PDB file of C-alpha atoms in Angstrom:
ATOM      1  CA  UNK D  36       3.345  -3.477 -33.112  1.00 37.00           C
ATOM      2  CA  UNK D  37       5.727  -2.928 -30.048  1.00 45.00           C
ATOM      3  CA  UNK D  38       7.380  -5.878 -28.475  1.00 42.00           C
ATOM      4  CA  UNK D  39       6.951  -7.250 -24.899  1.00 42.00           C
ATOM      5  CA  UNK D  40      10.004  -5.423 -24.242  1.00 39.00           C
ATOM      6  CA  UNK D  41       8.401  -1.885 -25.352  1.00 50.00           C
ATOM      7  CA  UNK D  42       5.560  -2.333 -23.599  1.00 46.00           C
ATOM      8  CA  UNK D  43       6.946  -3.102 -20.334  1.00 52.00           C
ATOM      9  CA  UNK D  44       8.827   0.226 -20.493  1.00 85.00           C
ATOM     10  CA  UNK D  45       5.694   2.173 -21.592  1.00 90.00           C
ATOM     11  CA  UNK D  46       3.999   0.746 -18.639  1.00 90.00           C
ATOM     12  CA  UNK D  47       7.127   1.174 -15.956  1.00 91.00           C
ATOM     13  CA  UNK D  48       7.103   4.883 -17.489  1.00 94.00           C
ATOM     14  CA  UNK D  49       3.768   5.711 -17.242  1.00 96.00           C
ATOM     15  CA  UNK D  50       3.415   4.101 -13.497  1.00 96.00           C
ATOM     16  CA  UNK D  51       6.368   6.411 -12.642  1.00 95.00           C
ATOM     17  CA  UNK D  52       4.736   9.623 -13.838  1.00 97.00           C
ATOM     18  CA  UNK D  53       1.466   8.638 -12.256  1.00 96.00           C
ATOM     19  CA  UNK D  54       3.390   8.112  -9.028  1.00 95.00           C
ATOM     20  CA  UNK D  55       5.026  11.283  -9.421  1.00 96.00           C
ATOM     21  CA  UNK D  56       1.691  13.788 -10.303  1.00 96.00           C
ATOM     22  CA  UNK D  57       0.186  11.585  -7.060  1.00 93.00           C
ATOM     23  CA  UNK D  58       2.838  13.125  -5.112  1.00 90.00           C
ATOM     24  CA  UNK D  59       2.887  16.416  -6.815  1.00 92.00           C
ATOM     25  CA  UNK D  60      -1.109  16.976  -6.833  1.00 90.00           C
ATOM     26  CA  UNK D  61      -2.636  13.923  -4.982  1.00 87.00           C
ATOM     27  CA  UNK D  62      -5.053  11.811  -6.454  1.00 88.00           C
ATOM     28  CA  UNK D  63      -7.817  14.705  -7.738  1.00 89.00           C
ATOM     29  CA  UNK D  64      -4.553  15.616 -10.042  1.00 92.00           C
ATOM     30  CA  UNK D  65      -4.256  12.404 -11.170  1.00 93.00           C
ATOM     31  CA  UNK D  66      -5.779  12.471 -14.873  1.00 94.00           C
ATOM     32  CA  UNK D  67      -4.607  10.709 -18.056  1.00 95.00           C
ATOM     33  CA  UNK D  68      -3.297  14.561 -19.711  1.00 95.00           C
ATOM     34  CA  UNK D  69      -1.335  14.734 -16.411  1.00 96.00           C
ATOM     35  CA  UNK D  70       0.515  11.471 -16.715  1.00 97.00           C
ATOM     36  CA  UNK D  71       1.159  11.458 -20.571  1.00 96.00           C
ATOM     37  CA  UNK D  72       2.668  15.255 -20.229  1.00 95.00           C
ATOM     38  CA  UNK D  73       4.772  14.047 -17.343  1.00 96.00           C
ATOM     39  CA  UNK D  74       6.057  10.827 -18.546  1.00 94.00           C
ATOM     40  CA  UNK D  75       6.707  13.145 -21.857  1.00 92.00           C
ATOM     41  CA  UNK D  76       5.014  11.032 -23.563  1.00 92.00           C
ATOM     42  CA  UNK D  77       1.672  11.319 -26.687  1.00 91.00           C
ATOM     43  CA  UNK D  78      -1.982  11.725 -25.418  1.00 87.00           C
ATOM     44  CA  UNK D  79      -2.622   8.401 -27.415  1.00 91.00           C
ATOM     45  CA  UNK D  80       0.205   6.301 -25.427  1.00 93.00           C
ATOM     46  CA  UNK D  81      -1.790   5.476 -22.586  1.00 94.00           C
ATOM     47  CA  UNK D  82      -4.535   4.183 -24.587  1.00 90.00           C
ATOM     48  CA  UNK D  83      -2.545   2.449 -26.798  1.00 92.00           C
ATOM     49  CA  UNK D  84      -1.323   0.287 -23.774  1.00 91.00           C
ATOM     50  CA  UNK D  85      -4.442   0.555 -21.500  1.00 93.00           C
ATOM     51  CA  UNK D  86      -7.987   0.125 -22.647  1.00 92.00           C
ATOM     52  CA  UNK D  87      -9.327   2.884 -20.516  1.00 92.00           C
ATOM     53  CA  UNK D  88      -8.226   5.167 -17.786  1.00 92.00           C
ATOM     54  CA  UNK D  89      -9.099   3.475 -15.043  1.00 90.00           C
ATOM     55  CA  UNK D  90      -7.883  -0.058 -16.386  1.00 93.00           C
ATOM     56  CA  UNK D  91      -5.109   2.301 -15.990  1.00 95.00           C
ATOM     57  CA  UNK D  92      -5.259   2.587 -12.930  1.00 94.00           C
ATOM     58  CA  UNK D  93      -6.184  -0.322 -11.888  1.00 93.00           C
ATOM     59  CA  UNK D  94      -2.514  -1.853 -13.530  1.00 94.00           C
ATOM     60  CA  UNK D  95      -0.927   1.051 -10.828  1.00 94.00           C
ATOM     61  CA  UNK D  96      -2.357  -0.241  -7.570  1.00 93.00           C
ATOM     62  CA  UNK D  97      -1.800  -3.987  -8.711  1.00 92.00           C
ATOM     63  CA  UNK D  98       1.898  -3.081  -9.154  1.00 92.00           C
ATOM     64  CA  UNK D  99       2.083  -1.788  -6.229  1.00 92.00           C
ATOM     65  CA  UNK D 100      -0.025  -4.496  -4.667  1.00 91.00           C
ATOM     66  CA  UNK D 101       3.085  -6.806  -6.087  1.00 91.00           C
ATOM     67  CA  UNK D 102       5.398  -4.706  -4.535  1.00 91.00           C
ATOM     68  CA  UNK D 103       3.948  -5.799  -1.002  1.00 92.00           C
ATOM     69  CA  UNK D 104       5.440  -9.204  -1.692  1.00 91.00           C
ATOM     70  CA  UNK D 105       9.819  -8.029  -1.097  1.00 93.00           C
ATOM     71  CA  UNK D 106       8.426  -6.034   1.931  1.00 95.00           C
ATOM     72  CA  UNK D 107       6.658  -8.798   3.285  1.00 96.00           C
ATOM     73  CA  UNK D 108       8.855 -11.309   2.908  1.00 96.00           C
ATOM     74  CA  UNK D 109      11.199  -8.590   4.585  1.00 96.00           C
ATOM     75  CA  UNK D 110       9.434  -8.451   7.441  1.00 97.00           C
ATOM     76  CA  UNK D 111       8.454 -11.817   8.019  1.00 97.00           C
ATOM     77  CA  UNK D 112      12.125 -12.485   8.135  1.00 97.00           C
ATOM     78  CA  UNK D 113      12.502 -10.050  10.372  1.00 97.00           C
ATOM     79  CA  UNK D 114      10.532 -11.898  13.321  1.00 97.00           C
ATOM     80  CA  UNK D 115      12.614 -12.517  16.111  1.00 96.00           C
ATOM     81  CA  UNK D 116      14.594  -9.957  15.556  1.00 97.00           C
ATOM     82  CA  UNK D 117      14.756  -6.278  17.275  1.00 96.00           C
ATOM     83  CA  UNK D 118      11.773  -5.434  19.008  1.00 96.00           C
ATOM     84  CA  UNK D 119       7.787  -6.259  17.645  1.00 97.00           C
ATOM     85  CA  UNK D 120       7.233  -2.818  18.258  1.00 97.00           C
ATOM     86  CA  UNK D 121      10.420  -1.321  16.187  1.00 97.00           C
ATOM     87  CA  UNK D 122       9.942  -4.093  12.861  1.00 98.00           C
ATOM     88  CA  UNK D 123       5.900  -3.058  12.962  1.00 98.00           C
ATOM     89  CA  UNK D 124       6.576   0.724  13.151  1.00 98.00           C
ATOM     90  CA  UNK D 125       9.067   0.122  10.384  1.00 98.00           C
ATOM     91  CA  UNK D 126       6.704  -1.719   7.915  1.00 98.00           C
ATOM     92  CA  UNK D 127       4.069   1.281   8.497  1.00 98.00           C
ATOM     93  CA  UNK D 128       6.234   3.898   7.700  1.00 97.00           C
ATOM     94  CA  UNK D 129       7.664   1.670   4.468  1.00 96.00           C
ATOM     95  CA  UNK D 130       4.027   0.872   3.470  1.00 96.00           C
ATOM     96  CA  UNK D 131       1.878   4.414   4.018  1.00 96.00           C
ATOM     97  CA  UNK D 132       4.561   6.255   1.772  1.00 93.00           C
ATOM     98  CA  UNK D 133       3.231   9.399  -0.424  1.00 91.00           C
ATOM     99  CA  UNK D 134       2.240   7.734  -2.794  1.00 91.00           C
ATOM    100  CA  UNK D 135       0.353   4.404  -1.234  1.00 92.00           C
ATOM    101  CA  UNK D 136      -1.315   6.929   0.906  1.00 92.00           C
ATOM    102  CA  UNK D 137      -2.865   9.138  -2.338  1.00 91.00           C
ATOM    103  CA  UNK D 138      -3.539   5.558  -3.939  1.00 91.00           C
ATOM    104  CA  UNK D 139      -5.288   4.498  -0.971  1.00 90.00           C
ATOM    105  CA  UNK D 140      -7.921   7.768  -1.077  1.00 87.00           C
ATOM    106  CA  UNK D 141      -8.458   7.215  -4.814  1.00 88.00           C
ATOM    107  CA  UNK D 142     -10.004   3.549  -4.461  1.00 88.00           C
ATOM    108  CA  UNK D 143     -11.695   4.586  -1.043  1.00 85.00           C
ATOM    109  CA  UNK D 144     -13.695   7.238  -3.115  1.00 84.00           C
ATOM    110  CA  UNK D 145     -13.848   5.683  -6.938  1.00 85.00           C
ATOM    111  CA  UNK D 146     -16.465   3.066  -7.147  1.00 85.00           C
ATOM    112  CA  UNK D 147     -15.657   1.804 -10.658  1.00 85.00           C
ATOM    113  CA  UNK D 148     -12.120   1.272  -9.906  1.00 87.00           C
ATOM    114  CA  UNK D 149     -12.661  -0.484  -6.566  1.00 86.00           C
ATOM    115  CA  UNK D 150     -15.409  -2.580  -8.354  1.00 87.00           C
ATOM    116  CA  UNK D 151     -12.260  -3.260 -10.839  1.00 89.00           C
ATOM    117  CA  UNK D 152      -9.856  -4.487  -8.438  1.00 89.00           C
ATOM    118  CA  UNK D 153     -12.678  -6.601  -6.810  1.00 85.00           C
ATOM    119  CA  UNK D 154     -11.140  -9.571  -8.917  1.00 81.00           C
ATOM    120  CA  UNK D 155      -8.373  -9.475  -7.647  1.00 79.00           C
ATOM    121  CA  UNK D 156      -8.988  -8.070  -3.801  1.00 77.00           C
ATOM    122  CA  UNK D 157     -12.356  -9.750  -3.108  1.00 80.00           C
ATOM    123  CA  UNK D 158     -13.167  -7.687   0.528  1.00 80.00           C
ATOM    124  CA  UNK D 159     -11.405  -4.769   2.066  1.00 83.00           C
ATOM    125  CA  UNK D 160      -9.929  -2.205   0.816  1.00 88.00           C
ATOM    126  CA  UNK D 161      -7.607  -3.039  -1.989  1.00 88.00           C
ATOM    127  CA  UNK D 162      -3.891  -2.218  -1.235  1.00 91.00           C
ATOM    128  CA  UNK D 163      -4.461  -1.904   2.175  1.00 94.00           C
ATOM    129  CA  UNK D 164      -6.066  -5.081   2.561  1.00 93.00           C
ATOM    130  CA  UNK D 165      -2.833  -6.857   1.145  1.00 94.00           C
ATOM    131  CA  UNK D 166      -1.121  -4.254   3.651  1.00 96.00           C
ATOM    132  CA  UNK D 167      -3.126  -5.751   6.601  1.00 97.00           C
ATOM    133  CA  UNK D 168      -2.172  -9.197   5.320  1.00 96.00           C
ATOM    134  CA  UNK D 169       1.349  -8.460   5.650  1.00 97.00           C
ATOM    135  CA  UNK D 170       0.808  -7.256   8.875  1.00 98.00           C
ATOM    136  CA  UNK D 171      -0.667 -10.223   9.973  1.00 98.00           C
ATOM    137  CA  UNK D 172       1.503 -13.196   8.630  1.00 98.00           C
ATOM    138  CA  UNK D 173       4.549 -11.247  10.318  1.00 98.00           C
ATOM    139  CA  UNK D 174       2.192 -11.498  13.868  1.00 98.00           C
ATOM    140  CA  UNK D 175       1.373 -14.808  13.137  1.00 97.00           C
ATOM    141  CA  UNK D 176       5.147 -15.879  13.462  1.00 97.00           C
ATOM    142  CA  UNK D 177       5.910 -13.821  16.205  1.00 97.00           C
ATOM    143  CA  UNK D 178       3.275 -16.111  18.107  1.00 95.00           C
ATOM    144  CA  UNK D 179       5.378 -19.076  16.651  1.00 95.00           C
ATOM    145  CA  UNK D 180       8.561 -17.333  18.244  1.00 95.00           C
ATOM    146  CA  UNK D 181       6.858 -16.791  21.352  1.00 94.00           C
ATOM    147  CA  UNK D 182       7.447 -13.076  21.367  1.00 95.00           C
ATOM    148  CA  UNK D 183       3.763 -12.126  21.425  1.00 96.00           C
ATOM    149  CA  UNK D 184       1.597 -14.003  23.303  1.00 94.00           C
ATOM    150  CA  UNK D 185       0.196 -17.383  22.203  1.00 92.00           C
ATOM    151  CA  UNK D 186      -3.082 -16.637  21.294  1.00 94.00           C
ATOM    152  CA  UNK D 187      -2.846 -13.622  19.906  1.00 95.00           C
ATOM    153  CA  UNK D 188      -5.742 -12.778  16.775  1.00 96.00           C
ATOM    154  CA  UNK D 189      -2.533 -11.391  14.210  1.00 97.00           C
ATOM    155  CA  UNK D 190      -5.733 -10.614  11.850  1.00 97.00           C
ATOM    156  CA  UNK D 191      -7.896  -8.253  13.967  1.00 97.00           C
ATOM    157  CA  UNK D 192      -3.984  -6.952  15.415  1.00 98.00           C
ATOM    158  CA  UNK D 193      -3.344  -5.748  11.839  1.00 98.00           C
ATOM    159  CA  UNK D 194      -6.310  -4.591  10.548  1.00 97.00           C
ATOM    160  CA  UNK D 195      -6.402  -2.436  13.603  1.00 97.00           C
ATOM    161  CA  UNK D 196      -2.735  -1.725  12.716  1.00 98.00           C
ATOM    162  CA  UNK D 197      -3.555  -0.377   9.259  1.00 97.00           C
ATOM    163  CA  UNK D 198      -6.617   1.184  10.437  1.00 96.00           C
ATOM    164  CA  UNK D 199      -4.941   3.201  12.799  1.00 97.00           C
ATOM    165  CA  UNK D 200      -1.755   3.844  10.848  1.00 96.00           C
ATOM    166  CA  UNK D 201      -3.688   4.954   7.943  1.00 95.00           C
ATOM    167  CA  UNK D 202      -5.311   7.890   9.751  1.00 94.00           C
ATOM    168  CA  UNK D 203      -2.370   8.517  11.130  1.00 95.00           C
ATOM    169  CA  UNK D 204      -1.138   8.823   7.699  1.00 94.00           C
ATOM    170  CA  UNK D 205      -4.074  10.757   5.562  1.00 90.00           C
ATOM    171  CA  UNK D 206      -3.909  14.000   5.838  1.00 82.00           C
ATOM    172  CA  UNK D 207      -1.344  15.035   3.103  1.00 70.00           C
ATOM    173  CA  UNK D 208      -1.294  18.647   3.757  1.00 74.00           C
ATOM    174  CA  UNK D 209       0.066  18.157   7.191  1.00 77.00           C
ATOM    175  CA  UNK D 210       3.075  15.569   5.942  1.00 81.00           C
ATOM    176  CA  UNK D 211       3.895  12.304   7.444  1.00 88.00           C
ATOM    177  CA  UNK D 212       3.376  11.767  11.393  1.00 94.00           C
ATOM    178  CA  UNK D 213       6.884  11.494  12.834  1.00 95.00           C
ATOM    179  CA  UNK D 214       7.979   7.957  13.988  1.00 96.00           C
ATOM    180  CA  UNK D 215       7.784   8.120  17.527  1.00 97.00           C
ATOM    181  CA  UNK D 216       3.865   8.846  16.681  1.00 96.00           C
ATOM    182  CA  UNK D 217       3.705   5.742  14.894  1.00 97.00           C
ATOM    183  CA  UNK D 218       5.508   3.549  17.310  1.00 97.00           C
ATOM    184  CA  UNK D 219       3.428   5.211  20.136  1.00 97.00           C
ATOM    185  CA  UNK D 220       0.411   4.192  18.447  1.00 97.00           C
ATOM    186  CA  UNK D 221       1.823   0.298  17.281  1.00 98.00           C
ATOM    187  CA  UNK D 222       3.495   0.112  21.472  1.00 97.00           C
ATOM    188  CA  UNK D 223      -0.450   0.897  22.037  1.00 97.00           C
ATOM    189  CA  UNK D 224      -1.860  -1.403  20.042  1.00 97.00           C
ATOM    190  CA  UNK D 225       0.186  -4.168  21.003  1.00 97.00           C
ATOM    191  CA  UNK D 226       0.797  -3.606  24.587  1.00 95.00           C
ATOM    192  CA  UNK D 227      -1.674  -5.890  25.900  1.00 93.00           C
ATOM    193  CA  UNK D 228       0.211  -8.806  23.574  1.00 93.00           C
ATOM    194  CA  UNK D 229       3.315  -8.320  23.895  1.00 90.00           C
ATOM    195  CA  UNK D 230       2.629  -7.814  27.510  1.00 80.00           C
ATOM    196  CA  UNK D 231       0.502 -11.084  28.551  1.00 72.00           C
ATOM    197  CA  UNK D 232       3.331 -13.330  26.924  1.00 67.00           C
ATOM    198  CA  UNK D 233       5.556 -12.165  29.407  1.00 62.00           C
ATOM    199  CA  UNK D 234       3.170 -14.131  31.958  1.00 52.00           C
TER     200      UNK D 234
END
């Protein structure tokens, strides 16, 4: 029977593959042969630690669902400092990496694993959703600080955020948008409350 210990390991090493065949092949490359022969690991492994493929998958986005908490923090500290604009554009680019972004089209188009992470991301889409929370609690104190304007809605602000960023983001075969595209869009998308504070 492996220990705590082993299984943590297993599990770290398995998420790693996955994340690297995501950015190798995207998500229709994503299958439980192609993780087990990258992590170099037995065909049984997986479902020795994982009761099916997709509860497989699930565990992936839910670690990186609890990676969202550093980055948030991050940028909730970050409020008052440098420009709305600069610490939003930022936190795009951080969160729509590679691999969020080929995470994010496998639970848009796999029913059985969005019904899966349903538990723990009741609405929205899952990852993206806790994205878009992010988003907002950093808005939200940036009203506090006075640097957007006082009654800003920080929820509809980043869901339109994510919204917007993530097309900006989705079409793998053309890479990343460069970061003056993303701040162009974010300067957009904020303009109006960054602007009427200033009144």
């Amino acid at each position: 029977m492996p220990t705590g210990i082993a299984i943590r390991d297993v599990r770290a090493q398995l998420f790693g593959a996955a994340e690297r065949v995501l950015l190798r092949a995207g998500p229709e490359g994503l299958t439980s042969r192609a993780v087990t022969a990258e992590a170099g690991v037995a065909k049984g492994v997986l479902h020795r630690h994982f009761a099916d493929f997709d509860a497989f998958v699930v565990e992936l986005v839910r670690d990186r669902i609890a990676r969202l908490d550093a980055q948030a923090a991050a940028l909730v500290a970050a409020a008052g400092t440098g420009t709305v604009a600069g610490n939003l554009t930022a936190a795009l680019i951080e969160l729509f990496d590679p691999v969020t972004v080929s995470i994010a089209g496998l639970i848009i188009f796999r029913d059985e694993l969005r019904a899966r992470l349903r538990r723990s991301t009741p609405s929205g889409v899952p990852l993206l959703a806790e994205g878009a929370a992010m988003l907002r609690s950093y808005l939200a104190r940036e009203c506090e600080l006075g640097r957007v304007a006082a009654d800003t809605d920080a929820a509809t602000h980043a869901l339109t955020l994510i919204g917007a960023g993530h097309l900006l983001f989705a079409d793998r075969a053309a890479g990343p948008p460069e970061e003056q595209a993303v701040e162009a869009m974010v300067s957009t998308v904020i303009a109006d409350i960054v602007q009427r504070r200033l009144l």
